[in-house]
Every structure is written in C-alpha cells, then in structure tokens.
PDB file of C-alpha atoms and ligand atoms in Angstrom:
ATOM      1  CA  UNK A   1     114.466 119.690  28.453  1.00 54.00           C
ATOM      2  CA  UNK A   2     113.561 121.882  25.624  1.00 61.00           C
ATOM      3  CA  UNK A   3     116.707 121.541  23.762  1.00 66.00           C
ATOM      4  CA  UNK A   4     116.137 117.419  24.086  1.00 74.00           C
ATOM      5  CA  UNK A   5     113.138 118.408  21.732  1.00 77.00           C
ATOM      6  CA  UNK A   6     114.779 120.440  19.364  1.00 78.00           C
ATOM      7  CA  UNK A   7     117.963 118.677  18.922  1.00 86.00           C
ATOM      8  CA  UNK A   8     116.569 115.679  17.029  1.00 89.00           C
ATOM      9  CA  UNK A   9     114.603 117.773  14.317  1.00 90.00           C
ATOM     10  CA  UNK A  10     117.261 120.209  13.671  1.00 90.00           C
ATOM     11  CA  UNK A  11     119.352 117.035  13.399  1.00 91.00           C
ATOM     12  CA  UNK A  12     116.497 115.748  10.950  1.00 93.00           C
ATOM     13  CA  UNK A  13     116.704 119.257   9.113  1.00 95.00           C
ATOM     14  CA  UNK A  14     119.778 118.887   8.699  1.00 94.00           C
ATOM     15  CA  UNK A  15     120.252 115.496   7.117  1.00 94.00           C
ATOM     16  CA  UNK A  16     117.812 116.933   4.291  1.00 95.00           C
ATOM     17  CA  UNK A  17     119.764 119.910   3.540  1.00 96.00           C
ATOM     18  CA  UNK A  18     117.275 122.292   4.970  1.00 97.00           C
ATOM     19  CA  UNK A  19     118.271 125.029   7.437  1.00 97.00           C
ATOM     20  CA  UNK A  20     117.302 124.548  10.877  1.00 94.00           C
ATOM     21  CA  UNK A  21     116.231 127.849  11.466  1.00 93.00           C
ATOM     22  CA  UNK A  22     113.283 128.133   8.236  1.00 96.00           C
ATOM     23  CA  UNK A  23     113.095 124.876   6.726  1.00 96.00           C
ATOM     24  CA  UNK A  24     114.366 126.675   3.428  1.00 97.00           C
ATOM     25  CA  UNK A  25     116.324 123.950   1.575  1.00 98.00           C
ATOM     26  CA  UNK A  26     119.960 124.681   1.676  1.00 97.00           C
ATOM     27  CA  UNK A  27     120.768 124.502  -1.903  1.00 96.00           C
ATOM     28  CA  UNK A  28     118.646 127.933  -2.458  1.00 97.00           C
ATOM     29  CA  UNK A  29     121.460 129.833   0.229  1.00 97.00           C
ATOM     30  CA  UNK A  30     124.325 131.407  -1.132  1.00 98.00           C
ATOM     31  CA  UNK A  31     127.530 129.402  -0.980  1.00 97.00           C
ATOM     32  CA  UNK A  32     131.353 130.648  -0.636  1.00 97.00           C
ATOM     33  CA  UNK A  33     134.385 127.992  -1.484  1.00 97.00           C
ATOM     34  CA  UNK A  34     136.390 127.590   1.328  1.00 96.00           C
ATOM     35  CA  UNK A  35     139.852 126.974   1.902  1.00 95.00           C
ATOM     36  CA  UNK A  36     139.684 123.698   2.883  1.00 95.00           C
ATOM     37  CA  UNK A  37     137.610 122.725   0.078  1.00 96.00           C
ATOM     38  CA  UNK A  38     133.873 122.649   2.229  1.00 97.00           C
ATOM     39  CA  UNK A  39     131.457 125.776   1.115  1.00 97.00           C
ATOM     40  CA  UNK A  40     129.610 128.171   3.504  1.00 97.00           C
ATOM     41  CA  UNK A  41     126.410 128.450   2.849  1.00 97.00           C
ATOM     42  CA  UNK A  42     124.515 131.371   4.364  1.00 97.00           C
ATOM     43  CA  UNK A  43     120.463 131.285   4.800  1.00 97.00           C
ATOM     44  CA  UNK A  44     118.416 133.955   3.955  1.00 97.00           C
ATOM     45  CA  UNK A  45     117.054 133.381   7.609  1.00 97.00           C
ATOM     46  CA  UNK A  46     120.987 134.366   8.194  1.00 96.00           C
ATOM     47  CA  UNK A  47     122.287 131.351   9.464  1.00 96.00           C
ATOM     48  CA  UNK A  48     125.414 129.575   8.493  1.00 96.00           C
ATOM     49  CA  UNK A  49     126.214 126.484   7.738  1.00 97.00           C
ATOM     50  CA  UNK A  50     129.149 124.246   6.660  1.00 97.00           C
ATOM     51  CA  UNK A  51     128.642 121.957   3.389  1.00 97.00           C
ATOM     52  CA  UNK A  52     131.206 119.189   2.825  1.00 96.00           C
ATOM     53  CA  UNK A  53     131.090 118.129  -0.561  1.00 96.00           C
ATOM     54  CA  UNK A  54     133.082 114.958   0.020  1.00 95.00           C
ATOM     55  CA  UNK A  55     130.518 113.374   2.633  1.00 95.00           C
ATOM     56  CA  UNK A  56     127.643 115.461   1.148  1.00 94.00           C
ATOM     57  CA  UNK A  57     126.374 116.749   4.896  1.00 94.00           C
ATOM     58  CA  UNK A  58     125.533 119.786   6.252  1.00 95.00           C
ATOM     59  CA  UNK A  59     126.960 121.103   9.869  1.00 94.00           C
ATOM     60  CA  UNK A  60     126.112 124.198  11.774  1.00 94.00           C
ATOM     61  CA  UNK A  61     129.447 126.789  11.303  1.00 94.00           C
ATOM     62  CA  UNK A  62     130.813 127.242  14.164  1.00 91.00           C
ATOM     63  CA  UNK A  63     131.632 130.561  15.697  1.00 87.00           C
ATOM     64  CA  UNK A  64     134.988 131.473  14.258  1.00 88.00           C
ATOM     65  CA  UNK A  65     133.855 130.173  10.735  1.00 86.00           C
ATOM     66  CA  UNK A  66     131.333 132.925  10.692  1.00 80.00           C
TER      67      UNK A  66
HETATM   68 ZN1   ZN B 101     117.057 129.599   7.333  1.00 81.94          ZN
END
C-alpha cells in the first residue's frame, strides 16, 4: 500500500529531473557517457540514474548498470 504512495511522486520527481531519493535536481549529479550514448548520473544522496539525451528523461539504473 505504501509503495502505491510513493510510486507516483518519485514518478513526479522524476519527470523534473530531480532525484527521487533528495529532491536535488539531477543536473547538479555527476554524469559519465555511456556506451550506448545515455549518461549515468550519480546523486550525491548516491543514487543512480539513467539520462537519455535523445528523449530527455530520467530512469532509475537498474542493477547491473550500477
Ligand atoms: Zn539524491
């Protein structure tokens, strides 16, 4: 039930660029090219996410991107 809550604002963090975990807007992490042309940015809260420069959204990394 809790995670119904939670979901929908992280989703709404998100969509702004801000990290889920602090709020912190993601532009202020630091970034790393990747491979396939996204960046990894990494919070100062140290959580990861995955930028995609060609949609301009922000995912969560997922485990064996970290
Ligand atoms: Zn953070």
């Amino acid at each position: 039930m809790f995670k119904n809550i939670i979901a929908p604002v992280q989703a709404w963090l998100l969509a702004q660029g801000r990290c889920v975990g602090c709020g912190t807007p993601l532009t202020k992490g630091k970034r790393e090219k990747r491979k396939d042309g996204t960046e990894k940015v990494t919070c100062k809260c140290g959580r990861i996410f995955i930028f995609n420069p060609k949609t301009k959204k922000y995912r969560r990394a997922l485990f064996e991107e970290v």
